[in-house]
Coordinates of N, CA and C in Angstrom, one line a residue:
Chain R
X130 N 33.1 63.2 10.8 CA 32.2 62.9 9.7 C 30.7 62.9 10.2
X131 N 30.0 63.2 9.3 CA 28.3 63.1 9.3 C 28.0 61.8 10.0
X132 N 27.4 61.6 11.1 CA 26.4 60.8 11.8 C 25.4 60.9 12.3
X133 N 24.4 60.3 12.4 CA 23.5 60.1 13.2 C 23.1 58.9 13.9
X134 N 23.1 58.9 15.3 CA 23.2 57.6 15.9 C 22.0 57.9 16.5
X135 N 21.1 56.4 16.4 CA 20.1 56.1 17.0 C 19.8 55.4 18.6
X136 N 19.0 55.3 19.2 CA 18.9 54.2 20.7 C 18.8 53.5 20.2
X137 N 18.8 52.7 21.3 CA 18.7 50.9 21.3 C 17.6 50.7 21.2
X138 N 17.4 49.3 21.0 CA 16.0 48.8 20.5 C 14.7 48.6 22.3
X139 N 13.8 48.2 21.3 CA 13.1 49.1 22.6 C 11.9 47.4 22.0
X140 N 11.3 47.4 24.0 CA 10.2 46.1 23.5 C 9.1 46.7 24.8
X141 N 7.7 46.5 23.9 CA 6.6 47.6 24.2 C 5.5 47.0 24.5
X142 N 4.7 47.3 25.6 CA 3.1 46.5 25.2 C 2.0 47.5 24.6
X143 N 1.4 46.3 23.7 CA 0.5 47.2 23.2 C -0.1 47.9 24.2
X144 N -0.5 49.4 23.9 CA -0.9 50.8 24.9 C 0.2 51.7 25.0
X145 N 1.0 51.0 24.8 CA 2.0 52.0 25.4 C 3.1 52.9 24.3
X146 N 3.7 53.7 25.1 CA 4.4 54.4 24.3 C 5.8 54.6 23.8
X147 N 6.5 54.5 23.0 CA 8.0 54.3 22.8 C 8.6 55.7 22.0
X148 N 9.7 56.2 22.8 CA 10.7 57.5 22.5 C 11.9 57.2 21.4
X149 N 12.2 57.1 20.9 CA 13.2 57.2 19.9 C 14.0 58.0 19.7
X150 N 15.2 58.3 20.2 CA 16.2 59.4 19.6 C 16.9 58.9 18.7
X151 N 17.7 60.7 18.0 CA 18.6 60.3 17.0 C 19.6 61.6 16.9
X152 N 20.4 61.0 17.4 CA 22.3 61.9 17.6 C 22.6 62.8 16.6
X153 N 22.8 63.9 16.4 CA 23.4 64.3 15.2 C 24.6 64.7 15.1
X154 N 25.8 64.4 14.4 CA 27.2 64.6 14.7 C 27.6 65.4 13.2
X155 N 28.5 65.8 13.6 CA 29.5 66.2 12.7 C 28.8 67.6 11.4
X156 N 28.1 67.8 11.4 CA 27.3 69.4 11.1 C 26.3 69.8 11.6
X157 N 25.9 71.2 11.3 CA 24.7 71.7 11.7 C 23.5 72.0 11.9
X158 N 23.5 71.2 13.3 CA 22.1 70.4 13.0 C 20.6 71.1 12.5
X159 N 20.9 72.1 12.7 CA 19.6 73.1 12.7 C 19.5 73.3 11.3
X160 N 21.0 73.3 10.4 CA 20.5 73.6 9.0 C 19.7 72.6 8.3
X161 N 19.5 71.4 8.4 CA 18.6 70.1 7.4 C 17.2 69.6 8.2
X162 N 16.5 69.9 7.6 CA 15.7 68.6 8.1 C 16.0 66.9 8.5
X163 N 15.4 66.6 9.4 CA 15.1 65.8 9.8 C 14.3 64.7 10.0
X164 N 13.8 63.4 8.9 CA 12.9 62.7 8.7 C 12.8 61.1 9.7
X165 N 11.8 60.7 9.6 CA 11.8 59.6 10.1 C 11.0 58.6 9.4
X166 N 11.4 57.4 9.3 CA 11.0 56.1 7.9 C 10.8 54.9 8.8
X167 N 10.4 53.9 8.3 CA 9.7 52.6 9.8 C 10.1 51.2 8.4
X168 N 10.2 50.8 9.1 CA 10.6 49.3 8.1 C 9.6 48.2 9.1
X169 N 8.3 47.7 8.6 CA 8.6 46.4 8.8 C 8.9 45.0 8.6
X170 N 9.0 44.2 9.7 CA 9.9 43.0 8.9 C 9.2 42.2 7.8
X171 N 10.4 43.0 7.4 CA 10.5 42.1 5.8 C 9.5 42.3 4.6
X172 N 9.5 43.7 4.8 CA 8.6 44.8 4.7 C 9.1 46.2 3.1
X173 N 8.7 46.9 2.9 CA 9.4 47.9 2.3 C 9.5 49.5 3.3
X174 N 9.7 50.2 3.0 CA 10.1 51.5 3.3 C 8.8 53.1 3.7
X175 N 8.4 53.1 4.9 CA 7.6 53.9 4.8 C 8.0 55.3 5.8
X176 N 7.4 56.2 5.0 CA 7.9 57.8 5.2 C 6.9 58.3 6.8
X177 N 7.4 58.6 7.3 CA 6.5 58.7 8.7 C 6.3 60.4 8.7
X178 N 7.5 61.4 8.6 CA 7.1 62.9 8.5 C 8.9 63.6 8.8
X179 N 8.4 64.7 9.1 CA 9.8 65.4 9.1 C 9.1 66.6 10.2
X180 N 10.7 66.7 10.7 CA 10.9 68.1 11.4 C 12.1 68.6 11.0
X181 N 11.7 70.3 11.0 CA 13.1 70.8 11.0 C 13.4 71.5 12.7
X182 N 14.9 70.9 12.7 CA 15.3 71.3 13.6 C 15.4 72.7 14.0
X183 N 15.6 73.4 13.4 CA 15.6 75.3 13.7 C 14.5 75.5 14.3
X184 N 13.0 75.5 13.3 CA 12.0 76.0 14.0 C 11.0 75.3 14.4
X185 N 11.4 73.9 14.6 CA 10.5 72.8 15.5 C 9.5 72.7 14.6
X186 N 9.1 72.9 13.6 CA 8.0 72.2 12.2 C 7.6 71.1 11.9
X187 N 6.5 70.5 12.4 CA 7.2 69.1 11.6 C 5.9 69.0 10.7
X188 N 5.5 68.0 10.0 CA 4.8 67.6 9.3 C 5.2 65.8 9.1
X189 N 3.1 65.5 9.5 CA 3.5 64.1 9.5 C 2.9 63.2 8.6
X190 N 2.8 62.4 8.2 CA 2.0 61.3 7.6 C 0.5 61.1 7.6
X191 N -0.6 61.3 7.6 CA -2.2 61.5 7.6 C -2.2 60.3 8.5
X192 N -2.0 59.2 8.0 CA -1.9 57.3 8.8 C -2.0 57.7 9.9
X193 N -0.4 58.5 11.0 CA -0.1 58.7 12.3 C -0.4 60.1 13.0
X194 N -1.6 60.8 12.0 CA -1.5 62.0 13.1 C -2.1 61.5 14.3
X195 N -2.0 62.6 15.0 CA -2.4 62.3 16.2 C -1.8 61.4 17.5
X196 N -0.9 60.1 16.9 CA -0.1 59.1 17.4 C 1.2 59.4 17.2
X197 N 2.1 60.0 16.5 CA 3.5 60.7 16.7 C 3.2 61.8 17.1
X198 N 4.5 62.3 17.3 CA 5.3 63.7 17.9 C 6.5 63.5 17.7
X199 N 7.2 64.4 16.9 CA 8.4 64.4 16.5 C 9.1 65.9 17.1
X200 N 10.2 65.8 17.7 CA 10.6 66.8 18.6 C 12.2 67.0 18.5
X201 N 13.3 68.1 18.9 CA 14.2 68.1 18.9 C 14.5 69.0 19.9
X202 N 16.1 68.7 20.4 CA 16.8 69.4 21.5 C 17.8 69.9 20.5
X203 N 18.0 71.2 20.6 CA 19.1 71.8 20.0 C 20.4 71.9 20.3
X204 N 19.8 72.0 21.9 CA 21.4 72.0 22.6 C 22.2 70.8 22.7
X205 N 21.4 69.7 22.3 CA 21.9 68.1 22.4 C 21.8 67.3 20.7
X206 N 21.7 68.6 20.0 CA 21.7 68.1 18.8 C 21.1 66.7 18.1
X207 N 19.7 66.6 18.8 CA 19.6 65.4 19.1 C 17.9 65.7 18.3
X208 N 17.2 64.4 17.4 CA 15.7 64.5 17.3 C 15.3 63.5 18.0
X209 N 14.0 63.8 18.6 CA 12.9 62.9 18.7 C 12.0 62.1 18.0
X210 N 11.6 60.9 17.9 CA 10.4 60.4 17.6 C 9.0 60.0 18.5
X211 N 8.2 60.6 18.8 CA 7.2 59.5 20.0 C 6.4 59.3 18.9
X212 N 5.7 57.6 19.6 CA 4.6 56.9 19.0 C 3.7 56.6 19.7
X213 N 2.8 56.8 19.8 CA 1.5 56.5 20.9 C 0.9 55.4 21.2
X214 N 0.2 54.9 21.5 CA -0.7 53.9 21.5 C -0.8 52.5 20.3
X215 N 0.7 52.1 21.1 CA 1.6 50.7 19.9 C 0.3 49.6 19.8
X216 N 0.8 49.4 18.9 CA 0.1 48.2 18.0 C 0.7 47.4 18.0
X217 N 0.6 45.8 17.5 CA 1.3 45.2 17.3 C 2.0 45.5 16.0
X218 N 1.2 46.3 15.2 CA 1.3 46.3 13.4 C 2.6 47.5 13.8
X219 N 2.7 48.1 14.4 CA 3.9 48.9 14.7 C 5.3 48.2 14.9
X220 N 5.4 47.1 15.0 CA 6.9 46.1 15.4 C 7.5 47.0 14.5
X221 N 8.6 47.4 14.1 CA 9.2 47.9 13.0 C 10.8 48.5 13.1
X222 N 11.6 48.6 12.6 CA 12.5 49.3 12.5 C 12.5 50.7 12.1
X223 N 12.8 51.5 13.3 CA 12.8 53.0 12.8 C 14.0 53.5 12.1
X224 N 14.2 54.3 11.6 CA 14.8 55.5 10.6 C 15.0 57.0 11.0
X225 N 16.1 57.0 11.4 CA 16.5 58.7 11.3 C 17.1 59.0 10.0
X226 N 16.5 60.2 9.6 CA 17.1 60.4 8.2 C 17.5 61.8 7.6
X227 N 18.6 62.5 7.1 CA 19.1 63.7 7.0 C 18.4 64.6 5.5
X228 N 17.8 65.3 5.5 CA 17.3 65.9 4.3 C 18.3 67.2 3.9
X229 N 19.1 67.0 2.8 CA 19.9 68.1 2.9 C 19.3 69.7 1.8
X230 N 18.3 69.1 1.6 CA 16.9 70.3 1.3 C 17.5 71.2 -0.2
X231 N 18.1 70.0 -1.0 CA 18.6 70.4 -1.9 C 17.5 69.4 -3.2
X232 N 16.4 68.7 -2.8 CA 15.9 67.7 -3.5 C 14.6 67.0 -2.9
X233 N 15.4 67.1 -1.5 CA 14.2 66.2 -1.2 C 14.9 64.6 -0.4
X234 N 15.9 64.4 -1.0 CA 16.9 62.9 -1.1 C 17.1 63.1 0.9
X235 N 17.3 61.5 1.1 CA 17.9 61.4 2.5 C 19.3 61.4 2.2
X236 N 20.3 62.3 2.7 CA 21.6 61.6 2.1 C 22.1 60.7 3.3
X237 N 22.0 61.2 4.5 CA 22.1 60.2 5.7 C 21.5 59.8 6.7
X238 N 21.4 58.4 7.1 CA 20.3 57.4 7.6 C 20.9 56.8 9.2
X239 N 20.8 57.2 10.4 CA 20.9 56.5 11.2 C 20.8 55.2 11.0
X240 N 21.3 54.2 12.3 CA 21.8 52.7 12.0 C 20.0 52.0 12.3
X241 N 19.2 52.5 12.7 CA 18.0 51.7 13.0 C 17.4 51.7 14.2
X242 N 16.8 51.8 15.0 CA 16.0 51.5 16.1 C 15.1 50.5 15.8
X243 N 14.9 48.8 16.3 CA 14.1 48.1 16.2 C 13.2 48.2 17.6
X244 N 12.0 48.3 17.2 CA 10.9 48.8 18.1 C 9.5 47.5 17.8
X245 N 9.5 46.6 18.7 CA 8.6 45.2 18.9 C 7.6 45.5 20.2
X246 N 6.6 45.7 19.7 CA 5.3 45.9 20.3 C 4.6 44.3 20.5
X247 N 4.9 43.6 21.4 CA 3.8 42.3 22.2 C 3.6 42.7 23.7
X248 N 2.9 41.7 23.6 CA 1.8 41.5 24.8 C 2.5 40.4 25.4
Chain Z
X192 N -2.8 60.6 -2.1 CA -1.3 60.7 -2.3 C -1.1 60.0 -3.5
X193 N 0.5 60.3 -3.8 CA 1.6 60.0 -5.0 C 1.5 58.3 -4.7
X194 N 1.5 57.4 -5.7 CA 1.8 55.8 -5.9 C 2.8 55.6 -6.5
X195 N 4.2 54.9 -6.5 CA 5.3 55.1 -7.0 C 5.1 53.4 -6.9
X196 N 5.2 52.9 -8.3 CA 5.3 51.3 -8.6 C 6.7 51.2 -9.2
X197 N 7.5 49.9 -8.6 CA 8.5 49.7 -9.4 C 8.4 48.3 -10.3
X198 N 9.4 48.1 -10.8 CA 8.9 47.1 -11.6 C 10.7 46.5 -12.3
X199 N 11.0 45.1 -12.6 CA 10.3 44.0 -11.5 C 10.4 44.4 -10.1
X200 N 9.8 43.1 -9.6 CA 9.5 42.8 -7.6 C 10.8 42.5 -7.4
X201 N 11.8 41.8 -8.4 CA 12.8 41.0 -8.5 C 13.3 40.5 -9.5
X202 N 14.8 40.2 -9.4 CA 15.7 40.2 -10.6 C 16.6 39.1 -10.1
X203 N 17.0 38.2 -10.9 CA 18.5 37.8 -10.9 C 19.3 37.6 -12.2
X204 N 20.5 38.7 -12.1 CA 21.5 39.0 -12.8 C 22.5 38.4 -12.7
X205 N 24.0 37.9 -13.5 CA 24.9 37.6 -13.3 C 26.1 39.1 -13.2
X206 N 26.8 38.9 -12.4 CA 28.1 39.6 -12.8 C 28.3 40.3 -13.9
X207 N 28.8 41.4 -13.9 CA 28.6 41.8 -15.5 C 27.7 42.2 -16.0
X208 N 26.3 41.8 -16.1 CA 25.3 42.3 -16.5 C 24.7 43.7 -16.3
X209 N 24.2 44.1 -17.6 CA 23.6 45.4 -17.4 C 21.9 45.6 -16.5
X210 N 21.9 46.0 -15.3 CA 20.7 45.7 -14.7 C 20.0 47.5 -15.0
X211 N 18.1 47.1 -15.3 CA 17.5 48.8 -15.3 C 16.1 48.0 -14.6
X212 N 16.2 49.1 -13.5 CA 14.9 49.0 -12.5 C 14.0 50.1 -13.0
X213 N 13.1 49.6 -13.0 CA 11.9 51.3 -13.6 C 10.8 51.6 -12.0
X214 N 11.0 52.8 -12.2 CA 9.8 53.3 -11.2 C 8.8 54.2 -11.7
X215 N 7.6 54.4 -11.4 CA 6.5 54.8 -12.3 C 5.9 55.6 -11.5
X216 N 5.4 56.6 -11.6 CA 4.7 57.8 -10.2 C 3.2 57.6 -11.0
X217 N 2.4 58.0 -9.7 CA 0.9 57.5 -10.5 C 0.5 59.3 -10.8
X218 N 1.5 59.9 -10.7 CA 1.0 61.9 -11.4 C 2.6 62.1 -11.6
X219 N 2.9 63.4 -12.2 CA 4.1 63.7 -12.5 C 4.3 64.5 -11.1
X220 N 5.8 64.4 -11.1 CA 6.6 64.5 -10.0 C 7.3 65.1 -10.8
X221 N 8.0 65.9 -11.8 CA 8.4 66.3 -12.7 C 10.3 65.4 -12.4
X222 N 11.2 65.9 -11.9 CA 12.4 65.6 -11.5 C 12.8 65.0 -10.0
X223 N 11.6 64.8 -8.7 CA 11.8 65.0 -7.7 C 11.5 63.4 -7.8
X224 N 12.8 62.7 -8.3 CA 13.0 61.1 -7.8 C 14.2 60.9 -7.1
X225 N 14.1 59.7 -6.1 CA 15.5 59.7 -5.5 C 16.1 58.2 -5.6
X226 N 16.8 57.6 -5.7 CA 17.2 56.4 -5.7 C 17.6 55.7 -4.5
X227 N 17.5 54.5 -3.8 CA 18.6 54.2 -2.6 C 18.5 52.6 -2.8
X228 N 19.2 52.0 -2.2 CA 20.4 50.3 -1.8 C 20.0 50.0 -0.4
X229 N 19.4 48.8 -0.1 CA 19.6 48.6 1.4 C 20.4 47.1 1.4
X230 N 20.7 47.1 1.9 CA 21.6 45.6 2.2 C 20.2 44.9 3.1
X231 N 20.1 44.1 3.5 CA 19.5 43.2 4.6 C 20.4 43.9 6.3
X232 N 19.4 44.0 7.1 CA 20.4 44.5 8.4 C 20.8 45.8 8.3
X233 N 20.6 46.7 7.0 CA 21.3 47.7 6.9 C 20.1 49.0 6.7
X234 N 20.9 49.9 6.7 CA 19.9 50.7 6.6 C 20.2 51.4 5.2
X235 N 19.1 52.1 4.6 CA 19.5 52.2 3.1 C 20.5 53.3 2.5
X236 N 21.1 53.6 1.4 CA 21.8 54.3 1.1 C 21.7 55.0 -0.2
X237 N 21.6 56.7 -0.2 CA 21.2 57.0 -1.5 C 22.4 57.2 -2.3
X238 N 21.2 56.6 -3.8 CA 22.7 56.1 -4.7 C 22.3 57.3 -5.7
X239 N 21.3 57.8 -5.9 CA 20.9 59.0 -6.8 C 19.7 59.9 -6.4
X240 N 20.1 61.3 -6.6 CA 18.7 62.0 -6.3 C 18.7 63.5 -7.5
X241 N 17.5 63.9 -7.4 CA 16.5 64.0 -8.6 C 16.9 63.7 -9.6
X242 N 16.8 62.2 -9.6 CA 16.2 61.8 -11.0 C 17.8 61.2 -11.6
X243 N 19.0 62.2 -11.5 CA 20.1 61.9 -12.6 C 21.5 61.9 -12.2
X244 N 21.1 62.6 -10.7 CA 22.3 62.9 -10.3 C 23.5 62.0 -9.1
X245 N 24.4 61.6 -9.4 CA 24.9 60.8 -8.6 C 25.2 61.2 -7.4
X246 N 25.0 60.4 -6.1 CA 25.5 61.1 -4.6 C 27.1 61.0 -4.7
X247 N 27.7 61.5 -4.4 CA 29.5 61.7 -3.9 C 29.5 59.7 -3.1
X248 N 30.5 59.5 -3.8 CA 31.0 57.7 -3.0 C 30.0 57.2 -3.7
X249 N 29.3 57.0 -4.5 CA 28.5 56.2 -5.2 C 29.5 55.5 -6.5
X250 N 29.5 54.5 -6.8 CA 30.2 54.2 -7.8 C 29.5 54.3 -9.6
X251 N 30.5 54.7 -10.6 CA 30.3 55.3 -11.5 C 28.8 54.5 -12.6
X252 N 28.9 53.1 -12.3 CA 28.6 52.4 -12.8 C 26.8 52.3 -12.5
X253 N 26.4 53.4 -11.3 CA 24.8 53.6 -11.3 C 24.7 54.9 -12.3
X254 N 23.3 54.9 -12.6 CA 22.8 55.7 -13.3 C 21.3 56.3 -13.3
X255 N 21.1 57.5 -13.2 CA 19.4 57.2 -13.0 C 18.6 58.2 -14.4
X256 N 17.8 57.8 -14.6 CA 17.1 58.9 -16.0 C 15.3 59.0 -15.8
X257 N 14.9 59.9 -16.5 CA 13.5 60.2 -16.2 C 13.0 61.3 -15.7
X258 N 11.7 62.0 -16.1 CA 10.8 62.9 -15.6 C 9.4 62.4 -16.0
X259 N 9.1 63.8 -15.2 CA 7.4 63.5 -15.0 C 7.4 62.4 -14.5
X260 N 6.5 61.4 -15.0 CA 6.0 60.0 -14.4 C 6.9 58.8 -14.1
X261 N 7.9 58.5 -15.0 CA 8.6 57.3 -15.3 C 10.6 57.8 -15.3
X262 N 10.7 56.5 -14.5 CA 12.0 56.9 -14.1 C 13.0 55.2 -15.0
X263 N 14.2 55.6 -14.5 CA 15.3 54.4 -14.5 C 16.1 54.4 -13.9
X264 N 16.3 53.1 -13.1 CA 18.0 53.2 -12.4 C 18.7 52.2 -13.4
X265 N 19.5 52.3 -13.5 CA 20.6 51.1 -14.4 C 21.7 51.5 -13.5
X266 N 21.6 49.8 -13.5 CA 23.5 49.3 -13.1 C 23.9 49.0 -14.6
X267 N 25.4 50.0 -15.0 CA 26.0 49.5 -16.5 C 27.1 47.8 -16.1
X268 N 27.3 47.6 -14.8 CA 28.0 46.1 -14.9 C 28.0 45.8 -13.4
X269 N 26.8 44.6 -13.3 CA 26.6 44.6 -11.8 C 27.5 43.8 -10.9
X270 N 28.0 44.0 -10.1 CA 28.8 43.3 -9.4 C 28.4 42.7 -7.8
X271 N 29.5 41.8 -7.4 CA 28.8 41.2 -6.3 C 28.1 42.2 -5.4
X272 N 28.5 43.2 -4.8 CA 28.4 44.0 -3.5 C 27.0 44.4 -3.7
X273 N 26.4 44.3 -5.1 CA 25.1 45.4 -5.8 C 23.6 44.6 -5.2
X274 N 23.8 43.3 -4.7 CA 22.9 42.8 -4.1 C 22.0 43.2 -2.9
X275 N 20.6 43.0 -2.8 CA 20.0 43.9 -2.4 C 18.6 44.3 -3.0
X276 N 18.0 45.3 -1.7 CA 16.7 45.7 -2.6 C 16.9 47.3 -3.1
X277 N 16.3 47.3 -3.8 CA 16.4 49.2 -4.2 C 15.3 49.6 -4.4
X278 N 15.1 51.0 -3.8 CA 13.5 51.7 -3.4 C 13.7 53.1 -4.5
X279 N 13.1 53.2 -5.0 CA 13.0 54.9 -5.5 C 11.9 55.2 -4.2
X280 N 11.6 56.7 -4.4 CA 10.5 57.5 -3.6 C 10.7 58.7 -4.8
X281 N 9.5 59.3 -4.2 CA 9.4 60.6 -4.5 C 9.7 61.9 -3.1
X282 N 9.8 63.1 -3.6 CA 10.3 64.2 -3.1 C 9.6 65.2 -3.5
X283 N 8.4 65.0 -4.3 CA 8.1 66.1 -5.1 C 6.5 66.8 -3.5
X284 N 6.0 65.7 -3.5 CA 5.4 66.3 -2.2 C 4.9 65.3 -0.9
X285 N 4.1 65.8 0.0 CA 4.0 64.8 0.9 C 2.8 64.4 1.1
X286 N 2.0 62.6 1.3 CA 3.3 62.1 1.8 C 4.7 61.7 1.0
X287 N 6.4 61.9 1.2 CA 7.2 61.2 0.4 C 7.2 59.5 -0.1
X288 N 6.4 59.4 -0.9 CA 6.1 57.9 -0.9 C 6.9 57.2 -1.7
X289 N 7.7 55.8 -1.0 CA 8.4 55.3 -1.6 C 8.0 53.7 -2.6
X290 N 8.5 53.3 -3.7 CA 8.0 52.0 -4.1 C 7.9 50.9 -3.3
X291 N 7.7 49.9 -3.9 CA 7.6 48.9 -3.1 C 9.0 47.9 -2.9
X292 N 10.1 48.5 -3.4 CA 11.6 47.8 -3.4 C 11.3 46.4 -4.7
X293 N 12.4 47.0 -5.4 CA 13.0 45.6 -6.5 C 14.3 44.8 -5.5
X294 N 14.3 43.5 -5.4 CA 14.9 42.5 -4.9 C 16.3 42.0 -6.2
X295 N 17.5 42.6 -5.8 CA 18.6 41.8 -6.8 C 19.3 40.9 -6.4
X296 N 19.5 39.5 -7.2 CA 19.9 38.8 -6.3 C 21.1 38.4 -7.7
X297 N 22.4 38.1 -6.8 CA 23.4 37.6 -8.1 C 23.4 35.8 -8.4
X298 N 23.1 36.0 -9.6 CA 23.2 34.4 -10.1 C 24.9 33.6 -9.7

């Protein structure tokens, strides 16, 4: 079945920088995009950018250029997220998310990466 | 960028009741809405995209309607499991910007 499995949660000091992967199982990977979304607590839902996996494209958010990099290994069927220079306002829960480029829709969402940026 | 308001912040419904969340785009998006469910702890799930169409394993009883600007989700009989917040976004361009989540809570 379709998965995407995320890392573990990750604890950061402000400056620094946090990697996020996201597994992709059960189809192929290179056919969908690949988005990433940030929750904070207790927060609503925000859209961070997308890569596609075939030709390494990504497009990101205006907020974070410069501060992400979104990346993928093909052979590990696997995406990237980097975040640069954490904030505290970055604590958040990340999102891997499947665009099956039929709409636009996520149809499948990795389990979460909680990412806590203190000092 | 696109502003996508939903409207209510929150609801409490009983069992049975027919629930309709509205989402509102601040320009037309013509058909490119999506619908999704998060549980608390969970990560979210789409229950409809552009605009009308149900995802596969979605149960029969969502619904979604609208173009251009103004959308609708309706539950036709809500049940315990339906609890939760629900986000529309748009798809139509980027950035993909989602509402601010309506909060259901069962009476």
């Amino acid at each position: 079945q379709v998965q995407l499995v995320q890392s573990g949660a990750e604890v950061k000091k402000p400056g620094a920088s946090v990697k996020v992967s996201c597994k992709a199982s059960g189809y192929t990977f290179t056919d969908y995009y690949v988005h990433w979304v940030r929750q904070a607590p207790g927060q609503g839902l925000e859209w961070m950018g997308w890569i596609n996996p075939d030709s390494g494209d990504t497009d990101y958010v205006q907020k974070f250029q410069g501060r992400v990099t979104m990346t993928r290994d093909t052979s590990l069927t696997t995406a990237y997220m980097e975040l640069s220079s954490l904030r505290s306002d970055d604590t958040a829960v990340y999102y891997c998310a499947r665009d099956l480029l039929r709409g636009g829709d996520f149809d499948q969402w990795g389990q979460g990466t909680l990412v806590t940026v203190s000092s | 960028d696109i502003q996508m308001t939903q409207s209510p912040s929150s609801l409490s419904a009983s069992v049975g009741d027919r629930v309709t969340i509205t989402c509102r785009a601040s320009q037309s998006i013509s058909n490119f809405l999506n619908w999704y469910h998060q549980k608390p702890g969970k990560a979210p799930n789409l229950l409809i995209y552009v605009a009308s169409s149900l995802q596969s394993g979605v149960p029969s009883r969502f619904s979604g309607s609208g173009s251009g600007t103004d959308f609708t989700l309706t539950i036709s009989s809500l049940q315990p499991e339906d609890f939760g917040t629900y986000y529309c976004q748009q798809s139509y361009i980027s950035p993909r910007t989602f509402g601010q989540g309506t909060k259901v809570e069962i009476k």
